[in-house]
Tab-separated table of C-alpha atoms in Angstrom:
chain	number	residue	atom	x	y	z
A	1	MET	CA	30.532	-15.227	-34.863
A	2	THR	CA	30.186	-14.219	-31.234
A	3	VAL	CA	33.323	-12.667	-29.769
A	4	ALA	CA	33.921	-12.765	-26.009
A	5	LYS	CA	33.912	-9.352	-24.323
A	6	TYR	CA	35.987	-8.414	-21.291
A	7	ALA	CA	36.572	-5.192	-19.390
A	8	ILE	CA	39.270	-3.818	-17.125
A	9	ILE	CA	38.336	-0.887	-14.881
A	10	LEU	CA	41.245	1.118	-13.462
A	11	ALA	CA	40.368	2.098	-9.885
A	12	ALA	CA	43.641	1.952	-7.963
A	13	GLY	CA	44.441	5.649	-7.547
A	14	LYS	CA	43.883	7.437	-4.253
A	15	GLY	CA	43.052	10.784	-5.865
A	16	THR	CA	45.001	13.223	-3.693
A	17	ARG	CA	43.540	16.247	-5.489
A	18	MET	CA	40.124	15.391	-4.056
A	19	LYS	CA	41.586	16.199	-0.604
A	20	SER	CA	39.302	13.617	0.922
A	21	LYS	CA	39.340	10.627	3.251
A	22	LEU	CA	37.090	8.889	0.704
A	23	TYR	CA	38.896	7.261	-2.214
A	24	LYS	CA	38.347	9.078	-5.468
A	25	VAL	CA	36.357	6.491	-7.408
A	26	LEU	CA	33.940	6.123	-4.486
A	27	HIS	CA	32.807	9.744	-4.538
A	28	PRO	CA	29.129	9.698	-5.489
A	29	ILE	CA	27.461	11.320	-8.472
A	30	ALA	CA	23.657	11.340	-8.489
A	31	GLY	CA	23.509	8.742	-5.729
A	32	ARG	CA	26.003	6.213	-7.060
A	33	PRO	CA	29.815	5.987	-6.664
A	34	MET	CA	31.711	6.963	-9.817
A	35	VAL	CA	33.179	3.495	-10.293
A	36	ASP	CA	29.704	1.981	-9.965
A	37	HIS	CA	28.486	4.204	-12.828
A	38	VAL	CA	31.321	2.914	-15.007
A	39	LEU	CA	30.671	-0.735	-14.149
A	40	THR	CA	26.903	-0.381	-14.637
A	41	GLU	CA	27.301	1.034	-18.149
A	42	ILE	CA	29.869	-1.625	-19.084
A	43	GLU	CA	27.648	-4.418	-17.729
A	44	ALA	CA	24.865	-3.334	-20.094
A	45	ASN	CA	26.956	-4.751	-22.972
A	46	ASN	CA	26.618	-8.362	-21.783
A	47	MET	CA	30.202	-8.807	-20.658
A	48	ASP	CA	31.823	-12.198	-20.193
A	49	GLU	CA	34.140	-10.973	-17.451
A	50	VAL	CA	35.051	-7.709	-15.697
A	51	VAL	CA	38.236	-7.112	-13.715
A	52	THR	CA	38.654	-4.044	-11.507
A	53	ILE	CA	42.200	-2.950	-10.679
A	54	VAL	CA	42.290	-1.832	-7.060
A	55	GLY	CA	44.985	-0.283	-4.921
A	56	HIS	CA	44.227	2.478	-2.462
A	57	GLY	CA	40.985	1.660	-0.677
A	58	ALA	CA	40.827	-1.803	-2.234
A	59	GLU	CA	38.523	-3.198	0.459
A	60	LYS	CA	36.058	-0.313	0.124
A	61	VAL	CA	35.971	-0.599	-3.660
A	62	GLU	CA	35.401	-4.360	-3.463
A	63	GLU	CA	32.705	-3.859	-0.837
A	64	THR	CA	30.962	-1.342	-3.129
A	65	LEU	CA	31.030	-3.442	-6.300
A	66	GLY	CA	30.718	-6.875	-4.667
A	67	ASP	CA	30.672	-9.944	-6.894
A	68	ARG	CA	29.851	-7.940	-10.023
A	69	SER	CA	33.582	-7.853	-10.770
A	70	GLU	CA	36.778	-9.755	-10.185
A	71	TYR	CA	39.696	-7.853	-8.662
A	72	ALA	CA	43.438	-7.481	-9.168
A	73	LEU	CA	45.697	-5.504	-6.833
A	74	GLN	CA	48.141	-2.836	-8.028
A	75	ALA	CA	50.320	-2.508	-4.935
A	76	GLU	CA	52.532	0.225	-6.432
A	77	GLN	CA	51.230	3.034	-8.618
A	78	LEU	CA	53.579	2.722	-11.600
A	79	GLY	CA	51.309	3.918	-14.383
A	80	THR	CA	48.329	2.775	-16.442
A	81	GLY	CA	50.274	0.114	-18.352
A	82	HIS	CA	51.445	-1.415	-15.095
A	83	ALA	CA	47.888	-1.267	-13.732
A	84	VAL	CA	46.419	-3.190	-16.683
A	85	LEU	CA	49.177	-5.777	-16.410
A	86	GLN	CA	47.835	-6.751	-12.979
A	87	ALA	CA	44.837	-8.373	-14.725
A	88	GLU	CA	47.126	-10.721	-16.646
A	89	LYS	CA	46.606	-13.688	-14.329
A	90	ILE	CA	42.859	-13.516	-14.912
A	91	LEU	CA	42.604	-12.617	-18.613
A	92	LYS	CA	45.941	-13.339	-20.343
A	93	ASP	CA	45.084	-16.497	-22.306
A	94	LYS	CA	41.498	-15.643	-23.243
A	95	GLU	CA	40.308	-14.987	-26.778
A	96	GLY	CA	38.189	-11.900	-27.303
A	97	MET	CA	38.001	-8.111	-27.018
A	98	THR	CA	38.889	-6.154	-23.885
A	99	ILE	CA	37.725	-2.648	-23.049
A	100	ILE	CA	39.803	-0.614	-20.623
A	101	ALA	CA	38.132	2.293	-18.802
A	102	ASN	CA	38.920	4.481	-15.813
A	103	GLY	CA	36.864	4.354	-12.642
A	104	ASP	CA	36.807	8.158	-12.461
A	105	THR	CA	34.978	8.716	-15.791
A	106	PRO	CA	31.363	8.306	-14.652
A	107	LEU	CA	29.658	9.908	-17.664
A	108	LEU	CA	30.515	7.270	-20.267
A	109	THR	CA	27.405	5.461	-21.488
A	110	ALA	CA	26.587	1.874	-22.364
A	111	LYS	CA	25.850	3.067	-25.909
A	112	THR	CA	29.364	4.469	-26.319
A	113	PHE	CA	30.989	1.312	-24.956
A	114	GLY	CA	28.876	-0.752	-27.353
A	115	GLU	CA	29.794	1.430	-30.321
A	116	LEU	CA	33.484	1.123	-29.441
A	117	PHE	CA	33.232	-2.682	-29.399
A	118	GLU	CA	31.487	-2.689	-32.780
A	119	TYR	CA	33.909	-0.255	-34.414
A	120	HIS	CA	36.906	-2.239	-33.128
A	121	LYS	CA	35.470	-5.480	-34.490
A	122	GLU	CA	34.475	-3.897	-37.813
A	123	LYS	CA	37.991	-2.500	-38.384
A	124	GLY	CA	39.700	-5.766	-37.471
A	125	ALA	CA	41.931	-3.697	-35.179
A	126	ALA	CA	44.432	-4.896	-32.609
A	127	ALA	CA	43.693	-1.736	-30.660
A	128	THR	CA	41.104	1.044	-30.845
A	129	VAL	CA	41.230	4.224	-28.807
A	130	LEU	CA	38.103	6.183	-27.939
A	131	THR	CA	38.655	9.842	-28.786
A	132	ALA	CA	36.772	13.127	-28.593
A	133	GLN	CA	37.155	16.654	-29.932
A	134	ALA	CA	37.922	19.125	-27.140
A	135	GLU	CA	37.787	22.908	-27.366
A	136	ASP	CA	40.422	23.023	-24.629
A	137	PRO	CA	42.530	19.849	-24.711
A	138	THR	CA	44.774	20.861	-21.802
A	139	GLY	CA	45.604	17.917	-19.584
A	140	TYR	CA	44.569	15.237	-22.065
A	141	GLY	CA	46.726	12.968	-24.180
A	142	ARG	CA	46.673	14.001	-27.859
A	143	ILE	CA	45.768	11.755	-30.805
A	144	ILE	CA	48.425	12.242	-33.453
A	145	ARG	CA	47.312	11.200	-36.950
A	146	ASN	CA	49.214	11.167	-40.228
A	147	GLU	CA	48.211	13.083	-43.383
A	148	ILE	CA	45.546	10.501	-44.339
A	149	GLY	CA	44.045	10.307	-40.852
A	150	ILE	CA	45.596	7.101	-39.553
A	151	VAL	CA	46.571	7.159	-35.889
A	152	GLU	CA	50.341	7.384	-35.516
A	153	LYS	CA	50.630	7.679	-31.740
A	154	ILE	CA	49.146	9.058	-28.528
A	155	VAL	CA	51.226	11.704	-26.769
A	156	GLU	CA	50.758	12.611	-23.116
A	157	GLN	CA	50.478	16.319	-22.275
A	158	LYS	CA	53.844	16.432	-20.478
A	159	ASP	CA	55.653	14.771	-23.385
A	160	ALA	CA	53.984	16.736	-26.212
A	161	THR	CA	55.779	19.160	-28.518
A	162	ILE	CA	54.225	22.585	-29.096
A	163	GLN	CA	52.718	21.370	-32.376
A	164	GLU	CA	51.327	18.203	-30.755
A	165	ALA	CA	49.904	20.190	-27.829
A	166	ASN	CA	47.810	22.226	-30.281
A	167	VAL	CA	45.945	19.105	-31.448
A	168	GLN	CA	42.321	19.119	-30.190
A	169	GLU	CA	41.493	15.451	-30.650
A	170	ILE	CA	42.071	13.929	-27.242
A	171	ASN	CA	42.448	10.492	-25.740
A	172	THR	CA	39.531	9.746	-23.418
A	173	GLY	CA	41.495	7.019	-21.652
A	174	VAL	CA	39.167	4.310	-22.950
A	175	TYR	CA	40.500	1.578	-25.244
A	176	CYS	CA	39.480	-1.650	-26.884
A	177	PHE	CA	42.133	-4.320	-27.539
A	178	ASP	CA	42.445	-7.803	-28.839
A	179	ASN	CA	42.894	-9.413	-25.443
A	180	LYS	CA	45.903	-11.664	-26.116
A	181	THR	CA	47.657	-8.983	-28.155
A	182	LEU	CA	47.244	-6.508	-25.290
A	183	PHE	CA	49.048	-8.581	-22.687
A	184	ALA	CA	51.831	-9.569	-25.068
A	185	ALA	CA	52.503	-5.901	-25.899
A	186	LEU	CA	52.387	-4.744	-22.275
A	187	HIS	CA	55.620	-6.625	-21.570
A	188	GLU	CA	57.399	-4.418	-24.119
A	189	VAL	CA	56.349	-1.115	-22.514
A	190	THR	CA	59.135	0.864	-20.795
A	191	ASN	CA	59.074	3.801	-18.389
A	192	ASP	CA	61.378	6.051	-20.430
A	193	ASN	CA	59.263	9.216	-20.184
A	194	ALA	CA	58.867	12.417	-18.159
A	195	GLN	CA	56.874	10.678	-15.440
A	196	GLY	CA	58.953	7.497	-15.220
A	197	GLU	CA	55.734	5.486	-15.578
A	198	TYR	CA	54.560	2.605	-17.764
A	199	TYR	CA	52.023	4.218	-20.097
A	200	LEU	CA	49.241	2.115	-21.564
A	201	THR	CA	49.286	4.486	-24.545
A	202	ASP	CA	52.752	3.177	-25.520
A	203	VAL	CA	51.086	-0.101	-26.482
A	204	MET	CA	49.651	1.682	-29.531
A	205	GLU	CA	53.075	2.527	-30.915
A	206	ILE	CA	54.349	-0.980	-30.188
A	207	LEU	CA	51.449	-2.503	-32.119
A	208	LYS	CA	51.926	-0.155	-35.066
A	209	LYS	CA	55.592	-1.151	-35.317
A	210	GLN	CA	54.406	-4.760	-35.444
A	211	GLY	CA	52.250	-3.857	-38.444
A	212	LYS	CA	48.963	-4.291	-36.568
A	213	ILE	CA	45.924	-2.066	-37.094
A	214	VAL	CA	45.477	0.710	-34.533
A	215	ALA	CA	42.133	2.500	-34.936
A	216	ALA	CA	40.446	5.469	-33.291
A	217	TYR	CA	36.710	5.919	-32.750
A	218	ARG	CA	35.649	9.519	-32.139
A	219	MET	CA	32.536	9.789	-30.006
A	220	LYS	CA	30.060	12.596	-30.555
A	221	ASP	CA	29.609	13.942	-27.014
A	222	PHE	CA	32.796	15.281	-25.449
A	223	SER	CA	31.125	15.578	-22.029
A	224	GLU	CA	31.145	11.790	-21.691
A	225	SER	CA	34.940	11.845	-21.534
A	226	MET	CA	35.044	14.034	-18.432
A	227	GLY	CA	37.422	12.645	-15.829
A	228	VAL	CA	37.008	13.617	-12.187
A	229	ASN	CA	40.181	14.546	-10.336
A	230	ASP	CA	38.976	17.220	-7.904
A	231	ARG	CA	35.811	18.642	-6.353
A	232	VAL	CA	35.358	21.168	-9.164
A	233	ALA	CA	35.257	18.389	-11.755
A	234	LEU	CA	33.003	16.346	-9.460
A	235	SER	CA	30.508	19.205	-9.427
A	236	ALA	CA	30.692	19.625	-13.206
A	237	ALA	CA	30.147	15.904	-13.802
A	238	THR	CA	27.213	15.921	-11.387
A	239	LYS	CA	25.574	18.727	-13.368
A	240	VAL	CA	25.900	16.746	-16.599
A	241	MET	CA	24.447	13.641	-14.949
A	242	GLN	CA	21.555	15.620	-13.463
A	243	ARG	CA	20.667	17.050	-16.861
A	244	ARG	CA	20.649	13.560	-18.375
A	245	ILE	CA	18.461	12.149	-15.631
A	246	ASN	CA	16.009	15.055	-15.696
A	247	GLU	CA	15.723	14.974	-19.482
A	248	MET	CA	15.007	11.238	-19.387
A	249	HIS	CA	12.152	11.735	-16.899
A	250	MET	CA	10.679	14.650	-18.845
A	251	ARG	CA	10.729	12.613	-22.056
A	252	ASN	CA	8.917	9.862	-20.135
A	253	GLY	CA	6.046	12.197	-19.237
A	254	VAL	CA	7.128	13.827	-15.965
A	255	THR	CA	6.760	17.597	-15.556
A	256	LEU	CA	9.753	19.305	-13.961
A	257	VAL	CA	8.777	22.929	-13.388
A	258	ASP	CA	12.413	24.026	-13.131
A	259	PRO	CA	14.747	21.178	-14.151
A	260	ASP	CA	17.889	23.196	-13.386
A	261	ASN	CA	16.851	23.221	-9.746
A	262	THR	CA	15.467	19.709	-9.422
A	263	TYR	CA	17.778	16.966	-8.135
A	264	ILE	CA	16.949	13.350	-8.976
A	265	GLU	CA	19.338	10.475	-8.352
A	266	CYS	CA	19.905	7.829	-10.994
A	267	ASP	CA	17.945	4.946	-9.399
A	268	VAL	CA	14.734	6.943	-8.825
A	269	LYS	CA	11.609	5.949	-10.789
A	270	ILE	CA	8.756	8.382	-11.539
A	271	GLY	CA	5.381	7.776	-13.177
A	272	SER	CA	3.879	9.877	-15.952
A	273	ASP	CA	1.910	13.067	-15.330
A	274	THR	CA	3.628	13.646	-12.015
A	275	VAL	CA	4.571	17.289	-11.418
A	276	ILE	CA	7.726	18.188	-9.512
A	277	GLU	CA	8.363	21.726	-8.315
A	278	PRO	CA	11.798	23.388	-7.868
A	279	GLY	CA	14.145	22.540	-5.034
A	280	VAL	CA	12.994	18.907	-4.794
A	281	TYR	CA	15.538	16.168	-3.985
A	282	LEU	CA	14.629	12.571	-4.875
A	283	LYS	CA	17.228	10.100	-3.632
A	284	GLY	CA	18.120	6.433	-3.371
A	285	LYS	CA	15.609	3.817	-4.530
A	286	THR	CA	12.627	6.154	-4.372
A	287	VAL	CA	9.614	5.286	-6.536
A	288	ILE	CA	7.031	7.975	-7.338
A	289	GLY	CA	3.743	6.938	-8.946
A	290	GLU	CA	1.629	8.625	-11.604
A	291	ASP	CA	-0.304	11.901	-11.185
A	292	CYS	CA	1.561	12.915	-8.039
A	293	TYR	CA	2.419	16.456	-7.018
A	294	ILE	CA	5.751	16.903	-5.254
A	295	GLY	CA	5.875	20.431	-3.871
A	296	ALA	CA	8.865	22.732	-3.723
A	297	HIS	CA	11.716	21.898	-1.339
A	298	SER	CA	10.548	18.389	-0.510
A	299	GLU	CA	13.142	15.661	0.031
A	300	ILE	CA	12.260	11.999	-0.506
A	301	ILE	CA	14.743	9.213	0.248
A	302	ASP	CA	14.280	5.467	-0.387
A	303	SER	CA	10.511	5.794	-0.235
A	304	ILE	CA	7.503	4.593	-2.219
A	305	VAL	CA	4.895	7.196	-3.158
A	306	HIS	CA	1.874	5.683	-4.896
A	307	ASP	CA	-0.374	7.343	-7.494
A	308	ASN	CA	-2.214	10.626	-6.868
A	309	VAL	CA	-0.207	11.590	-3.781
A	310	THR	CA	0.577	15.180	-2.787
A	311	VAL	CA	3.765	15.987	-0.888
A	312	THR	CA	4.074	19.612	0.180
A	313	ALA	CA	7.457	20.850	1.434
A	314	SER	CA	8.097	17.725	3.510
A	315	TYR	CA	10.828	15.167	4.264
A	316	LEU	CA	10.228	11.444	3.665
A	317	GLU	CA	12.732	8.701	4.475
A	318	ASP	CA	12.265	4.936	3.993
A	319	SER	CA	8.489	5.345	4.083
A	320	VAL	CA	5.371	4.535	2.057
A	321	MET	CA	2.465	6.789	1.049
A	322	GLU	CA	-0.549	5.026	-0.430
A	323	THR	CA	-2.681	6.401	-3.241
A	324	GLN	CA	-4.543	9.719	-2.696
A	325	SER	CA	-2.790	10.411	0.598
A	326	ASN	CA	-1.161	13.770	1.270
A	327	ILE	CA	1.386	15.349	3.585
A	328	GLY	CA	2.633	18.762	4.593
A	329	PRO	CA	3.762	21.374	4.636
A	330	TYR	CA	6.766	20.883	6.897
A	331	SER	CA	6.158	17.337	8.048
A	332	HIS	CA	8.582	14.455	8.507
A	333	LEU	CA	8.153	10.774	7.761
A	334	ARG	CA	10.933	8.868	9.480
A	335	PRO	CA	11.811	5.240	8.611
A	336	GLN	CA	9.000	2.683	8.512
A	337	ALA	CA	6.192	5.209	8.347
A	338	HIS	CA	3.278	3.855	6.300
A	339	ILE	CA	0.558	6.322	5.313
A	340	GLY	CA	-2.655	4.673	4.182
A	341	GLU	CA	-4.933	5.407	1.252
A	342	ALA	CA	-6.479	8.909	1.361
A	343	ALA	CA	-4.899	9.605	4.747
A	344	HIS	CA	-4.053	13.212	5.586
A	345	ILE	CA	-0.854	14.240	7.343
A	346	GLY	CA	-0.898	17.977	7.931
A	347	ASN	CA	1.756	20.486	8.935
A	348	PHE	CA	4.500	19.943	11.508
A	349	VAL	CA	3.741	16.257	12.031
A	350	GLU	CA	6.425	13.639	12.669
A	351	ILE	CA	5.716	9.944	12.126
A	352	LYS	CA	8.140	7.103	12.890
A	353	ASN	CA	7.677	3.334	12.654
A	354	ALA	CA	3.941	3.794	12.482
A	355	SER	CA	1.055	2.828	10.227
A	356	ILE	CA	-1.713	5.361	9.544
A	357	GLY	CA	-4.926	3.777	8.261
A	358	LYS	CA	-7.180	4.683	5.358
A	359	SER	CA	-8.746	8.182	5.546
A	360	THR	CA	-7.235	8.875	8.971
A	361	LYS	CA	-6.330	12.525	9.633
A	362	VAL	CA	-3.307	13.672	11.622
A	363	GLY	CA	-3.652	17.379	11.117
A	364	HIS	CA	-0.932	19.319	12.869
A	365	LEU	CA	1.769	19.567	15.528
A	366	THR	CA	1.700	15.870	16.393
A	367	TYR	CA	4.206	13.077	17.002
A	368	VAL	CA	3.204	9.490	16.161
A	369	GLY	CA	5.903	6.943	16.992
A	370	ASP	CA	5.681	3.136	17.250
A	371	ALA	CA	1.952	2.997	16.638
A	372	THR	CA	-0.746	1.446	14.489
A	373	LEU	CA	-3.725	3.653	13.716
A	374	GLY	CA	-6.820	2.217	12.019
A	375	LYS	CA	-9.077	3.896	9.462
A	376	ASP	CA	-11.176	7.072	9.745
A	377	ILE	CA	-9.474	8.299	12.911
A	378	ASN	CA	-9.236	11.990	13.777
A	379	VAL	CA	-6.090	12.960	15.657
A	380	GLY	CA	-6.316	16.473	17.095
A	381	CYS	CA	-3.635	19.130	17.336
A	382	GLY	CA	-0.614	18.641	19.584
A	383	VAL	CA	-1.085	14.922	20.295
A	384	VAL	CA	1.977	12.953	21.428
A	385	PHE	CA	2.297	9.186	21.223
A	386	VAL	CA	4.613	8.654	24.184
A	387	ASN	CA	6.571	5.594	23.071
A	388	TYR	CA	9.820	5.651	25.082
A	389	ASP	CA	10.247	4.971	28.796
A	390	GLY	CA	13.952	5.829	28.837
A	391	VAL	CA	15.025	2.223	28.183
A	392	ASN	CA	12.606	0.582	25.733
A	393	LYS	CA	10.216	1.608	22.973
A	394	HIS	CA	6.557	0.574	23.324
A	395	HIS	CA	3.659	0.330	20.863
A	396	THR	CA	0.213	1.926	20.766
A	397	ASN	CA	-2.787	0.592	18.816
A	398	VAL	CA	-5.747	2.838	18.013
A	399	GLY	CA	-8.917	1.291	16.568
A	400	ASP	CA	-11.022	2.424	13.616
A	401	HIS	CA	-13.272	5.523	13.793
A	402	SER	CA	-11.707	6.774	17.019
A	403	PHE	CA	-11.274	10.382	18.092
A	404	ILE	CA	-8.091	11.611	19.768
A	405	GLY	CA	-8.630	15.039	21.308
A	406	SER	CA	-6.100	17.831	21.015
A	407	GLY	CA	-3.235	18.052	23.478
A	408	SER	CA	-3.506	14.393	24.510
A	409	ASN	CA	-0.597	12.159	25.527
A	410	LEU	CA	-1.002	8.446	24.756
A	411	VAL	CA	1.508	6.619	26.950
A	412	ALA	CA	2.523	3.247	25.480
A	413	PRO	CA	2.020	0.356	25.715
A	414	LEU	CA	-1.602	1.199	25.075
A	415	GLU	CA	-4.736	-0.168	23.374
A	416	VAL	CA	-7.502	2.173	22.251
A	417	GLY	CA	-10.536	0.385	20.813
A	418	ASP	CA	-12.751	1.112	17.806
A	419	HIS	CA	-15.053	4.145	18.094
A	420	ALA	CA	-13.270	5.229	21.287
A	421	PHE	CA	-12.853	8.840	22.378
A	422	ILE	CA	-9.936	10.502	24.131
A	423	ALA	CA	-10.842	13.816	25.749
A	424	ALA	CA	-8.670	16.784	24.869
A	425	GLY	CA	-5.797	17.428	27.246
A	426	SER	CA	-5.762	13.867	28.623
A	427	THR	CA	-2.713	11.812	29.535
A	428	ILE	CA	-3.877	8.260	28.874
A	429	THR	CA	-1.963	5.443	30.566
A	430	ASP	CA	-4.659	2.742	30.701
A	431	ASN	CA	-6.402	0.984	27.818
A	432	VAL	CA	-9.621	2.504	26.488
A	433	ASP	CA	-12.236	-0.005	25.300
A	434	SER	CA	-14.369	0.309	22.181
A	435	HIS	CA	-17.107	3.005	22.349
A	436	ASP	CA	-15.662	4.360	25.642
A	437	LEU	CA	-14.450	7.864	26.476
A	438	GLY	CA	-11.097	8.228	28.211
A	439	ILE	CA	-10.557	11.343	30.329
A	440	ALA	CA	-7.372	11.833	32.325
A	441	ARG	CA	-6.941	15.408	33.489
A	442	GLY	CA	-7.248	17.412	36.670
A	443	ARG	CA	-10.711	18.878	37.410
A	444	GLN	CA	-10.852	22.606	36.736
A	445	VAL	CA	-11.250	24.840	39.774
A	446	ASN	CA	-11.943	28.599	39.436
A	447	LYS	CA	-10.899	30.754	42.439
A	448	LYS	CA	-13.483	33.528	42.617
A	449	GLY	CA	-12.074	37.033	43.143
A	450	TYR	CA	-8.474	35.803	43.226
A	451	PHE	CA	-7.094	39.063	41.819
A	452	ASP	CA	-8.742	41.129	44.519
A	453	LYS	CA	-6.958	39.152	47.255
A	454	LEU	CA	-3.472	39.867	45.931
A	455	PRO	CA	-1.334	42.602	47.552
A	456	VAL	CA	-1.243	45.617	45.239
A	457	ALA	CA	2.542	45.279	44.733
A	458	ASP	CA	2.176	41.649	43.663
A	459	ALA	CA	-0.694	42.197	41.332
A	460	PRO	CA	0.083	41.787	37.640
A	461	GLU	CA	0.274	45.054	35.761
A	462	ILE	CA	-2.746	45.581	33.558
A	463	ASN	CA	-2.141	47.533	30.354
């Protein structure tokens, strides 16, 4: 029989220990806010409904997660039990199982959530807590079992006796409940404790007194339970996530020369037989094809790099590189740069909102902005596409098989035809037709004997 599955994500806390203007659950790990990681992994279990409890930064959290979740407001921060109770209007009368997770535990996986659901169902439990074995359990609630291993209660750190504090099995803060039983029990929770808060963990003891089954599922990987409360924990969680991501790509056929110093965000896709050198950052929705070579210290953001592309120590943002093209070192693709098949972008080149055609070469020290270049064009050193008149941006079109001489300025708006030539050192302001040569520079004049006419005092010193 299919059992409905619900989830409640607790994301109402401000997180003062982060010392940040950004609300805690919105701090990113590997390119995605923590709370988004939690929701994404929960969603993978085919949920019927998800409710996120918001408080501080409610609008920002809702904006981040959108219509993937419903929302309930916890106006006062009165504890985890009180927070869950805010979902009552949405979930109270529904049959099924409900997982509760915290929005600041970004390392939990869809597999673990799924296993918790299955264990809870298999045991016929009213409540199941997800636990882990911790070498240092400081700060965590302890799982207190009786002599035959049945869970007796969960004790918070501040309320634990010395004997209870020595227990290493910890509460991860993730639970699975029979949905109706959960909300009925929440109304019996009191705030008679050291913090004066309504603890969700007290529901376990209430259910046991009612003779209901309270189970505990111990997960294998303690690192999944890591909660993030400050920047130190944020860094530690990021390291764990990076290792996961890098291992996944390596197992899928990607070579990472030094995985400890390679930074790949969670939504990046990479084809097999691609080699990535150390110091590379791949961010956002970047897609890297097969058989590519991404050189050391390159950064690629929200870009598409097709098969057999070489990127050498360069920065790409919101751009496309077609198959067999190459770039670098030390070049910059700004948004809407499109580099055609087998095109060459050399060193110290900047390209913005421009299309570079098949087999075109832009070798070095050049700026191409707001332009369309055809195929088989040679762009010499130090060329500037002058696209801005101080008020508006203008476009330049350069036809196939053209030659742009070094040190030229192409002042937009401008049309340069197929097989056209621009003489080196020219400032071109008028269109150049196909097969024509454009020259726009002052005629050279040599002043014979100029040095001899200078007063001796004014003459340059000759070493």
